[in-house]
Amino acid sequence: MTPEVLQAEKVPATAPQAGAFQTGLKAMLPPVLTIAAFFLIWELACRLFRIPAFILPTPSSSVAALMQFAPAVAEHALQTLTTTLLGFALAVVLGLALGALVGLNRTAYQALYPLLIGFNAVPKAALVPVLVIWFGVGAVPAILTAFLISFFPVVVNVATGLATVEPEPRDVLRALGATPWEVFTKVSLPRSLPYFFASLKVAVTLAFVGSIISELAASNKGIGVMMNQAASTFQVPLVFGGVLLVSAMGVLLYAVFAVVEARMTGWAYRSQNS
Amino acid sequence: MTAPSTPVAKNAIELSDVTLRYATKNGQIEAVRGVSLSFAPGEFVAIVGPSGCGKSTILKLVSGLMTPAVGTATVGGVAPRPTGQVGIAFQNPSLLLWRTVLQNVLLPLEVSPAHKAAYRKDPAPFVARARRMLAAVGLGGFEDKHPWELSGGMQQRANVVRALIHQPSILLLDEPFGALDAFTREELWLALQALWMGARPTVLLVTHDLREAALLADTIYVMSPRPGQITLRREVELPRPRTLEGTFTPEFSEIVRELREHIGGVRTRIRAEELMEVAS
């Protein structure tokens, strides 16, 4: 018999090697141009319409303000990054555990899902004062807010991934005498990884939101605190500098997890293309 | 269940008066009613019937994935349980997308209690066997591809190899050749027959292809639509090895005709005239 050779897939369907860098650059071009255009229009609009700096500073003056206070800014940024990542890590660990429980067990799903929805519907900003009462002003409320806000997408995605595993591969393994643990590690877990990694991208940016919310409300360190202080002294360029900095950190971490996702679960996307 | 007085071959299968029910949203559905089947060790049995007649349910019963609501099922004299002695191939190839073809085929050796220790100790001979088997079904050179790089027919062939890799004493095949083109299918029939004549596993083949059943099986059972009941037991006494030429003989045609007759009376009614009217 003749093996059906699929002509269309002679092009690198497995790991692309040569030219990957160039195609990567090409893919980078549109977003980089869009961002550049955004800042250019912002800058030009401010100058053209002579918008006062205390209403809308130019991006260049915002960056200049960051530079001016670089050592302090760096300290605040590091604080925000730390609380964000700690909260995010907590969200990943607990989200994975709860997501696995909910995704694998129908009863747990039915029992816990309404509670989770209700919990997620609470505006996290409303919880910050409570957290401050419990834990005092500082890093802990920021970590917990970051955790609370980024926890839900991880749970939902992991649970969805596990709950939607097709029965056939599981049946094949069970019929072969596989233990439930083997079925989990060989089928359910790899099958739900794309969902998990997709949730990480969302969760890490949300974690930043959580940290900043908490810092704005009550903290003594972090970008949120810096923005509050700058705003109270009408250093509006520094406020916007803080916004830019948080945004940049968010994009950076998003990119990190996008790369991790592509590395770990490329098969899920390639299989759709072929 | 009463213990058998004589030792039973581990690949003998016995179903007596089995009824199976599925729980669905709309209550329980009876998939199979009062089915009794008996397989001698090494026998090749085919179950044919219309779609949704519970054929596949019987396969799940024998593999230990389901238990009967009424009646008893035994494999080797005891209740079916997943021991890894069974090779199984479903209609849907159900290959794992994140594994290469070779890794997919080796999967049974990783989990089967009967084989995983030996495989872990020294995988090399098993890998060599997998490569040879893949080459034998025309998948040589595709070992390191992923399932999504293969056509449907190639996936199904890999699926069959996965069912055979651990040399099971019982082989459960659920329409394994459905997505193949007619010619490849015929070649795989002969390959399966050759393999069966060599290793003599007990085979349960579920299919709706009557020629496939008549060519391969020693005994054919015809099932009615749900709830599935056995409406005919037909032994095929054509000499082995059977050939494709043999399928054109009057004897062979007579068997297929007889099977068809028993299915003909119970098939889904399709009103051709109405269909034409609505479609035009």
Coordinates of C-alpha atoms in Angstrom, one line a residue:
Chain A
M1 CA 0.0 0.0 0.0
T2 CA 1.2 3.5 -0.6
P3 CA 1.4 5.8 2.3
E4 CA -0.6 8.9 1.6
V5 CA 2.0 11.6 1.7
L6 CA 0.5 14.9 2.6
Q7 CA 1.9 17.4 0.3
A8 CA 0.8 20.4 2.3
E9 CA 2.6 19.3 5.3
K10 CA 6.0 19.0 3.7
V11 CA 6.5 22.6 4.9
P12 CA 7.9 22.5 8.4
A13 CA 5.1 21.2 10.5
T14 CA 7.4 20.1 13.3
A15 CA 9.8 22.5 15.0
P16 CA 10.6 25.3 12.6
Q17 CA 14.3 26.0 12.7
A18 CA 15.8 27.9 9.8
G19 CA 14.1 31.2 9.1
A20 CA 12.2 31.1 12.4
F21 CA 14.0 34.2 13.6
Q22 CA 13.0 36.1 10.4
T23 CA 9.4 35.0 10.6
G24 CA 9.4 36.0 14.3
L25 CA 10.7 39.4 13.4
K26 CA 8.0 39.7 10.7
A27 CA 5.3 38.8 13.2
M28 CA 6.7 41.4 15.6
L29 CA 6.6 44.2 13.1
P30 CA 2.8 45.1 13.1
P31 CA 2.5 45.3 16.9
V32 CA 5.7 47.3 17.2
L33 CA 4.5 49.7 14.6
T34 CA 1.1 50.1 16.2
I35 CA 2.7 50.9 19.6
A36 CA 5.1 53.3 18.0
A37 CA 2.2 55.0 16.2
F38 CA 0.2 55.2 19.4
F39 CA 2.9 57.0 21.3
L40 CA 3.7 59.3 18.3
I41 CA 0.1 60.4 18.0
W42 CA -0.1 60.9 21.8
E43 CA 3.1 63.0 21.8
L44 CA 2.1 65.0 18.7
A45 CA -1.5 65.6 20.0
C46 CA -0.2 67.0 23.3
R47 CA 2.3 69.3 21.6
L48 CA -0.1 70.4 18.8
F49 CA -3.1 71.2 21.0
R50 CA -0.8 72.5 23.8
I51 CA -2.4 70.2 26.3
P52 CA -1.2 71.2 29.8
A53 CA 1.1 68.6 31.4
F54 CA -1.1 68.4 34.5
I55 CA -4.0 67.1 32.4
L56 CA -2.2 64.9 29.9
P57 CA 1.6 64.9 29.8
T58 CA 3.4 63.7 26.8
P59 CA 4.8 60.2 26.8
S60 CA 8.3 61.6 26.6
S61 CA 7.9 63.7 29.7
S62 CA 6.3 60.7 31.5
V63 CA 9.4 58.6 30.7
A64 CA 11.6 61.6 31.6
A65 CA 9.9 61.8 35.0
L66 CA 10.5 58.1 35.5
M67 CA 14.2 58.6 34.6
Q68 CA 14.5 61.6 37.0
F69 CA 13.4 59.5 40.0
A70 CA 14.9 56.3 38.7
P71 CA 16.2 54.8 42.0
A72 CA 13.0 55.3 43.8
V73 CA 10.9 54.2 40.8
A74 CA 13.0 51.0 40.6
E75 CA 12.4 50.3 44.2
H76 CA 8.6 50.8 43.9
A77 CA 8.5 48.7 40.6
L78 CA 10.4 45.9 42.3
Q79 CA 7.9 45.9 45.2
T80 CA 4.9 45.8 42.7
L81 CA 6.6 43.1 40.7
T82 CA 7.3 41.0 43.8
T83 CA 3.8 41.2 45.2
T84 CA 2.3 40.6 41.8
L85 CA 4.4 37.5 41.2
L86 CA 3.8 36.1 44.7
G87 CA 0.0 36.6 44.3
F88 CA 0.2 35.1 40.9
A89 CA 2.2 32.1 42.1
L90 CA -0.4 31.5 44.9
A91 CA -3.2 31.8 42.3
V92 CA -1.4 29.2 40.0
V93 CA -0.9 26.7 42.8
L94 CA -4.3 27.0 44.4
G95 CA -6.0 27.5 41.1
L96 CA -4.5 24.3 39.7
A97 CA -5.5 22.3 42.8
L98 CA -9.0 23.6 42.9
G99 CA -9.4 23.5 39.1
A100 CA -8.3 19.8 39.1
L101 CA -10.8 19.0 41.9
V102 CA -13.6 20.8 40.1
G103 CA -12.6 19.5 36.6
L104 CA -12.3 15.8 37.7
N105 CA -15.2 15.5 40.0
R106 CA -18.7 16.3 38.9
T107 CA -20.1 16.5 42.4
A108 CA -17.3 19.0 43.3
Y109 CA -18.1 20.9 40.2
Q110 CA -21.8 21.2 41.0
A111 CA -21.1 22.0 44.6
L112 CA -18.4 24.6 44.2
Y113 CA -19.1 26.4 40.9
P114 CA -21.9 28.7 42.2
L115 CA -19.8 29.7 45.1
L116 CA -16.8 30.4 42.8
I117 CA -19.0 32.5 40.5
G118 CA -20.3 34.5 43.4
F119 CA -16.8 35.0 44.8
N120 CA -15.6 36.2 41.4
A121 CA -18.4 38.7 41.1
V122 CA -17.2 40.6 44.2
P123 CA -15.2 43.6 43.1
K124 CA -11.8 43.0 44.5
A125 CA -11.3 46.6 45.3
A126 CA -14.0 46.3 47.9
L127 CA -12.0 43.6 49.6
V128 CA -8.8 45.7 50.0
P129 CA -10.0 47.6 53.2
V130 CA -11.0 44.2 54.7
L131 CA -7.6 42.8 53.9
V132 CA -5.9 45.9 55.4
I133 CA -7.9 45.5 58.6
W134 CA -6.8 41.8 58.8
F135 CA -3.2 42.1 57.7
G136 CA -2.3 45.7 58.1
V137 CA -0.9 48.1 55.5
G138 CA 1.9 46.6 53.5
A139 CA 2.7 43.8 51.0
V140 CA 0.3 41.2 52.3
P141 CA -2.9 42.8 51.2
A142 CA -1.3 43.5 47.8
I143 CA -0.3 39.9 47.4
L144 CA -3.7 38.7 48.4
T145 CA -5.5 41.0 46.1
A146 CA -3.3 39.9 43.2
F147 CA -4.1 36.3 44.2
L148 CA -7.8 36.9 44.5
I149 CA -8.1 38.6 41.1
S150 CA -6.0 36.2 39.1
F151 CA -7.2 33.0 40.8
F152 CA -10.5 32.6 39.0
P153 CA -9.3 32.3 35.4
V154 CA -6.8 29.6 36.4
V155 CA -9.5 27.6 38.1
V156 CA -12.0 27.9 35.3
N157 CA -9.5 27.1 32.6
V158 CA -8.0 24.1 34.4
A159 CA -11.4 22.8 35.2
T160 CA -12.7 23.2 31.6
G161 CA -9.6 21.6 30.2
L162 CA -10.0 18.5 32.5
A163 CA -13.7 18.3 32.1
T164 CA -13.6 18.3 28.3
V165 CA -11.1 15.5 27.8
E166 CA -12.6 13.1 25.3
P167 CA -13.6 9.7 26.8
E168 CA -12.1 7.5 24.1
P169 CA -8.4 7.9 25.0
R170 CA -9.3 7.5 28.6
D171 CA -11.3 4.3 27.8
V172 CA -8.4 2.9 25.8
L173 CA -6.0 3.4 28.8
R174 CA -8.4 2.1 31.4
A175 CA -9.1 -1.0 29.3
L176 CA -5.4 -1.6 29.2
G177 CA -5.3 -1.6 32.9
A178 CA -4.0 1.9 33.5
T179 CA -4.4 3.2 37.1
P180 CA -6.4 6.4 37.5
W181 CA -3.2 8.2 38.2
E182 CA -1.7 7.0 34.9
V183 CA -4.9 8.1 33.0
F184 CA -4.5 11.5 34.7
T185 CA -0.8 12.0 33.9
K186 CA -0.9 10.5 30.4
V187 CA -4.2 11.8 29.1
S188 CA -6.0 14.4 31.2
L189 CA -3.1 16.4 32.3
P190 CA -1.4 16.9 28.9
R191 CA -4.7 17.4 27.3
S192 CA -5.6 20.3 29.6
L193 CA -2.2 22.0 29.6
P194 CA -3.2 24.3 26.7
Y195 CA -6.1 25.6 28.8
F196 CA -3.8 26.1 31.8
F197 CA -1.1 28.0 29.9
A198 CA -3.7 30.2 28.2
S199 CA -5.0 31.1 31.6
L200 CA -1.6 32.1 32.8
K201 CA -1.3 34.9 30.3
V202 CA -4.6 36.3 31.5
A203 CA -3.9 35.7 35.1
V204 CA -0.5 37.4 35.3
T205 CA -1.8 40.7 33.8
L206 CA -4.8 40.5 36.2
A207 CA -2.4 40.0 39.1
F208 CA -0.8 43.4 38.3
V209 CA -4.3 45.0 38.5
G210 CA -4.7 43.4 41.9
S211 CA -1.4 44.6 43.3
I212 CA -1.9 48.2 42.0
I213 CA -5.5 48.4 43.3
S214 CA -4.3 47.4 46.8
E215 CA -1.3 49.7 46.6
L216 CA -3.5 52.6 45.6
A217 CA -5.8 52.0 48.5
A218 CA -3.4 51.3 51.3
S219 CA 0.3 50.5 51.1
N220 CA 3.6 52.2 51.8
K221 CA 5.5 50.9 48.8
G222 CA 4.9 50.0 45.1
I223 CA 4.0 51.7 41.9
G224 CA 0.5 52.4 43.1
V225 CA 1.8 54.2 46.1
M226 CA 4.2 56.2 43.9
M227 CA 1.3 57.2 41.7
N228 CA -0.8 58.3 44.7
Q229 CA 2.1 60.4 46.0
A230 CA 2.8 61.9 42.6
A231 CA -0.9 62.7 42.0
S232 CA -1.2 64.4 45.4
T233 CA 1.7 66.7 44.5
F234 CA 0.5 67.2 40.9
Q235 CA 3.4 65.5 39.3
V236 CA 1.2 64.2 36.6
P237 CA 4.0 63.1 34.3
L238 CA 5.2 60.7 37.0
V239 CA 1.6 59.4 37.4
F240 CA 1.5 58.6 33.7
G241 CA 5.1 57.2 34.0
G242 CA 3.7 54.8 36.6
V243 CA 0.9 53.7 34.2
L244 CA 3.4 53.2 31.4
L245 CA 5.7 51.2 33.7
V246 CA 2.9 48.9 34.9
S247 CA 1.7 48.4 31.4
A248 CA 5.2 47.5 30.2
M249 CA 5.7 45.0 33.0
G250 CA 2.3 43.4 32.2
V251 CA 3.1 43.1 28.5
L252 CA 6.5 41.7 29.3
L253 CA 5.1 39.0 31.6
Y254 CA 2.3 38.2 29.2
A255 CA 5.0 37.7 26.5
V256 CA 7.0 35.4 28.8
F257 CA 3.9 33.2 29.3
A258 CA 3.0 33.3 25.7
V259 CA 6.4 31.9 24.9
V260 CA 6.1 29.3 27.6
E261 CA 2.7 28.3 26.2
A262 CA 4.0 28.0 22.7
R263 CA 6.9 25.8 23.9
M264 CA 4.8 23.5 26.0
T265 CA 1.6 23.1 24.0
G266 CA 2.5 23.9 20.5
W267 CA 0.8 20.7 19.4
A268 CA -2.6 22.2 20.3
Y269 CA -2.2 25.1 17.8
R270 CA -0.4 23.2 15.1
S271 CA -3.1 20.6 15.0
Q272 CA -5.6 23.3 14.2
N273 CA -3.6 24.6 11.3
S274 CA -3.0 21.3 9.6
Chain B
M1 CA -21.0 -15.8 40.2
T2 CA -20.2 -19.5 40.4
A3 CA -16.6 -20.5 40.2
P4 CA -15.9 -22.6 37.1
S5 CA -15.2 -26.3 38.0
T6 CA -12.7 -26.7 35.1
P7 CA -9.8 -24.3 34.5
V8 CA -10.9 -21.8 31.9
A9 CA -8.5 -20.4 29.2
K10 CA -7.7 -16.8 30.1
N11 CA -9.0 -15.7 26.7
A12 CA -12.3 -17.4 26.8
I13 CA -15.2 -15.0 26.9
E14 CA -18.7 -15.9 28.2
L15 CA -21.7 -13.5 28.3
S16 CA -24.9 -15.0 29.6
D17 CA -28.2 -13.2 29.5
V18 CA -26.5 -9.8 29.7
T19 CA -28.6 -6.6 29.9
L20 CA -26.8 -3.2 29.9
R21 CA -28.2 0.2 30.8
Y22 CA -26.8 3.6 30.3
A23 CA -27.9 6.5 32.5
T24 CA -28.6 9.5 30.4
K25 CA -30.3 12.9 31.0
N26 CA -33.6 11.4 29.9
G27 CA -33.4 8.5 32.2
Q28 CA -32.0 5.1 31.6
I29 CA -31.5 3.7 28.2
E30 CA -31.3 0.0 27.7
A31 CA -28.4 -0.6 25.2
V32 CA -28.4 -4.3 25.2
R33 CA -31.0 -6.9 26.3
G34 CA -30.6 -10.5 27.1
V35 CA -27.5 -11.2 25.1
S36 CA -25.7 -14.5 25.5
L37 CA -22.4 -15.0 23.6
S38 CA -19.7 -17.6 24.1
F39 CA -16.3 -17.3 22.6
A40 CA -13.9 -20.3 22.5
P41 CA -10.3 -19.3 23.2
G42 CA -8.7 -18.1 20.0
E43 CA -12.1 -17.7 18.2
F44 CA -12.7 -14.9 15.8
V45 CA -16.1 -13.4 16.5
A46 CA -17.8 -10.6 14.7
I47 CA -20.9 -8.7 15.8
V48 CA -22.7 -6.9 13.0
G49 CA -25.7 -4.7 13.2
P50 CA -27.1 -1.2 12.4
S51 CA -25.7 1.9 14.0
G52 CA -26.6 2.4 17.7
C53 CA -27.6 -1.2 18.3
G54 CA -25.3 -1.6 21.3
K55 CA -22.4 -3.4 19.5
S56 CA -19.8 -1.1 21.0
T57 CA -21.4 -1.6 24.5
I58 CA -20.6 -5.3 24.4
L59 CA -17.0 -4.4 23.7
K60 CA -16.9 -2.1 26.7
L61 CA -18.4 -4.9 28.7
V62 CA -15.7 -7.4 27.7
S63 CA -12.9 -4.9 28.4
G64 CA -14.2 -4.3 31.9
L65 CA -15.2 -0.6 31.2
M66 CA -18.8 -1.4 31.9
T67 CA -20.6 -3.9 34.1
P68 CA -23.8 -5.6 33.2
A69 CA -27.1 -4.5 34.9
V70 CA -28.4 -8.0 34.6
G71 CA -26.6 -11.3 33.8
T72 CA -23.0 -12.2 34.0
A73 CA -19.9 -11.7 31.9
T74 CA -16.7 -13.5 32.4
V75 CA -13.3 -13.4 30.7
G76 CA -11.1 -16.4 31.5
G77 CA -13.7 -17.5 34.0
V78 CA -13.7 -14.3 36.1
A79 CA -15.4 -10.9 35.8
P80 CA -13.8 -8.8 33.2
R81 CA -11.2 -6.4 34.6
P82 CA -8.6 -4.4 32.9
T83 CA -5.4 -6.5 33.1
G84 CA -3.6 -5.3 30.1
Q85 CA -4.1 -8.6 28.3
V86 CA -6.6 -6.9 26.0
G87 CA -5.8 -4.9 22.9
I88 CA -8.5 -2.4 22.0
A89 CA -9.1 -0.2 19.0
F90 CA -12.1 2.2 18.8
Q91 CA -13.6 3.5 15.7
N92 CA -12.3 7.0 16.6
P93 CA -8.5 6.6 16.4
S94 CA -8.2 8.5 19.7
L95 CA -4.5 9.0 19.3
L96 CA -2.9 11.4 21.8
L97 CA -2.1 14.6 19.8
W98 CA 0.9 15.6 21.9
R99 CA 2.7 12.3 21.3
T100 CA 4.3 11.1 18.1
V101 CA 3.0 8.1 16.3
L102 CA 5.7 5.9 17.8
Q103 CA 4.9 7.2 21.3
N104 CA 1.2 6.6 20.8
V105 CA 1.8 3.1 19.7
L106 CA 4.0 2.4 22.7
L107 CA 1.4 3.7 25.1
P108 CA -0.1 0.3 26.1
L109 CA 3.4 -0.9 27.2
E110 CA 3.6 2.0 29.5
V111 CA 0.4 1.3 31.4
S112 CA -0.4 -2.4 31.0
P113 CA 0.3 -4.1 34.3
A114 CA 1.5 -7.2 32.4
H115 CA 4.1 -5.3 30.4
K116 CA 5.1 -2.1 32.0
A117 CA 7.9 -3.5 34.2
A118 CA 9.6 -5.2 31.2
Y119 CA 9.2 -2.1 29.1
R120 CA 10.6 0.2 31.6
K121 CA 13.6 -2.0 32.2
D122 CA 14.5 -2.2 28.5
P123 CA 12.3 -0.4 26.0
A124 CA 14.6 -1.1 23.0
P125 CA 13.1 -4.4 21.8
F126 CA 9.6 -3.0 22.1
V127 CA 10.5 0.1 20.2
A128 CA 12.0 -2.1 17.5
R129 CA 8.8 -4.1 17.4
A130 CA 6.7 -0.9 17.1
R131 CA 8.8 0.4 14.3
R132 CA 8.5 -2.9 12.4
M133 CA 4.7 -3.0 12.9
L134 CA 4.3 0.6 11.8
A135 CA 6.4 -0.1 8.7
A136 CA 4.3 -3.2 8.0
V137 CA 1.1 -1.1 7.8
G138 CA 2.7 1.5 5.6
L139 CA 3.6 4.0 8.2
G140 CA 7.3 3.6 7.9
G141 CA 8.9 7.0 8.0
F142 CA 6.0 8.5 9.9
E143 CA 7.0 7.2 13.4
D144 CA 8.1 10.7 14.6
K145 CA 5.2 12.6 13.1
H146 CA 2.3 13.7 15.2
P147 CA -1.2 12.3 14.6
W148 CA -2.4 15.6 13.2
E149 CA 0.2 15.3 10.4
L150 CA -1.4 12.0 9.3
S151 CA -4.5 11.4 7.2
G152 CA -7.5 9.8 8.8
G153 CA -6.7 6.4 7.3
M154 CA -3.1 6.6 8.6
Q155 CA -4.3 7.5 12.0
Q156 CA -6.6 4.4 12.0
R157 CA -3.7 2.2 11.0
A158 CA -1.6 3.5 13.9
N159 CA -4.6 2.9 16.1
V160 CA -4.7 -0.7 15.1
V161 CA -0.9 -1.1 15.7
R162 CA -1.5 0.4 19.1
A163 CA -4.0 -2.3 19.9
L164 CA -1.6 -5.0 18.8
I165 CA 1.7 -3.8 20.2
H166 CA 1.6 -5.7 23.5
Q167 CA 0.6 -9.0 21.8
P168 CA -2.8 -9.2 23.6
S169 CA -4.5 -12.5 24.0
I170 CA -7.9 -10.8 23.5
L171 CA -8.4 -8.3 20.7
L172 CA -11.4 -5.9 20.8
L173 CA -11.9 -4.0 17.6
D174 CA -14.7 -1.4 17.2
E175 CA -15.1 -0.7 13.5
P176 CA -11.3 -0.2 13.3
F177 CA -11.2 0.1 9.5
G178 CA -14.2 2.4 9.0
A179 CA -12.3 5.5 7.9
L180 CA -10.0 3.6 5.4
D181 CA -10.4 3.6 1.7
A182 CA -11.9 0.3 0.4
F183 CA -8.6 -1.1 -0.9
T184 CA -6.5 -0.3 2.1
R185 CA -9.3 -1.9 4.2
E186 CA -9.2 -5.1 2.2
E187 CA -5.4 -5.3 2.7
L188 CA -5.8 -4.8 6.4
W189 CA -8.4 -7.5 6.6
L190 CA -5.8 -10.0 5.2
A191 CA -3.1 -8.6 7.5
L192 CA -5.4 -9.1 10.5
Q193 CA -6.3 -12.6 9.4
A194 CA -2.6 -13.5 9.0
L195 CA -1.9 -12.0 12.5
W196 CA -4.8 -13.9 14.0
M197 CA -3.8 -17.2 12.4
G198 CA -0.3 -16.7 13.9
A199 CA -0.9 -15.6 17.5
R200 CA -4.5 -16.8 17.8
P201 CA -5.9 -14.2 20.1
T202 CA -9.6 -14.2 20.8
V203 CA -11.0 -11.5 18.6
L204 CA -14.2 -9.6 19.0
L205 CA -14.8 -7.4 15.9
V206 CA -17.6 -5.0 15.9
T207 CA -18.5 -3.8 12.4
H208 CA -21.3 -2.9 10.1
D209 CA -19.4 -4.1 7.1
L210 CA -20.9 -7.6 6.3
R211 CA -18.1 -8.5 3.9
E212 CA -15.6 -7.7 6.6
A213 CA -17.4 -9.9 9.1
A214 CA -17.8 -12.8 6.6
L215 CA -14.2 -12.7 5.5
L216 CA -12.7 -12.6 8.9
A217 CA -15.0 -14.3 11.5
D218 CA -15.5 -17.9 12.6
T219 CA -18.9 -16.9 14.1
I220 CA -21.0 -13.9 13.3
Y221 CA -23.8 -12.5 15.5
V222 CA -26.4 -10.1 14.1
M223 CA -27.8 -7.6 16.5
S224 CA -31.1 -5.8 16.3
P225 CA -31.5 -2.0 16.9
R226 CA -31.6 -0.8 20.5
P227 CA -32.1 -2.5 22.8
G228 CA -29.7 -4.8 21.0
Q229 CA -30.6 -8.4 20.9
I230 CA -29.0 -11.2 19.0
T231 CA -31.2 -12.1 16.1
L232 CA -28.9 -14.5 14.3
R233 CA -25.8 -16.6 15.0
R234 CA -24.0 -17.7 11.9
E235 CA -21.0 -19.8 11.7
V236 CA -18.7 -19.3 8.7
E237 CA -17.0 -22.5 7.7
L238 CA -15.0 -21.2 4.8
P239 CA -11.5 -22.5 4.7
R240 CA -8.5 -20.5 5.9
P241 CA -6.7 -18.5 4.9
R242 CA -9.5 -16.7 3.2
T243 CA -8.7 -14.6 0.2
L244 CA -10.2 -11.6 -1.5
E245 CA -11.0 -13.8 -4.5
G246 CA -13.0 -15.9 -2.1
T247 CA -15.3 -13.0 -1.5
F248 CA -16.6 -13.3 -5.0
T249 CA -17.7 -16.9 -4.7
P250 CA -21.4 -17.8 -4.5
E251 CA -20.9 -19.3 -1.0
F252 CA -19.5 -16.1 0.3
S253 CA -22.2 -14.0 -1.3
E254 CA -24.8 -16.3 0.2
I255 CA -23.5 -15.6 3.7
V256 CA -23.5 -11.9 3.1
R257 CA -27.0 -12.1 1.7
E258 CA -28.2 -14.0 4.7
L259 CA -26.7 -11.5 7.1
R260 CA -28.1 -8.6 5.1
E261 CA -31.6 -10.2 5.3
H262 CA -31.5 -10.2 9.0
I263 CA -30.5 -6.6 9.2
G264 CA -32.7 -5.5 6.3
G265 CA -35.9 -6.0 8.3
V266 CA -34.8 -3.7 11.2
R267 CA -32.9 -0.9 9.6
T268 CA -33.7 2.8 10.0
R269 CA -36.6 3.7 7.7
I270 CA -35.4 6.3 5.2
R271 CA -38.2 7.8 3.1
A272 CA -36.5 8.4 -0.2
E273 CA -39.5 10.0 -1.9
E274 CA -40.0 12.5 0.9
L275 CA -36.3 13.3 0.9
M276 CA -36.4 14.0 -2.8
E277 CA -39.5 16.2 -2.4
V278 CA -38.0 18.3 0.3
A279 CA -34.6 18.6 -1.3
S280 CA -35.9 19.7 -4.7

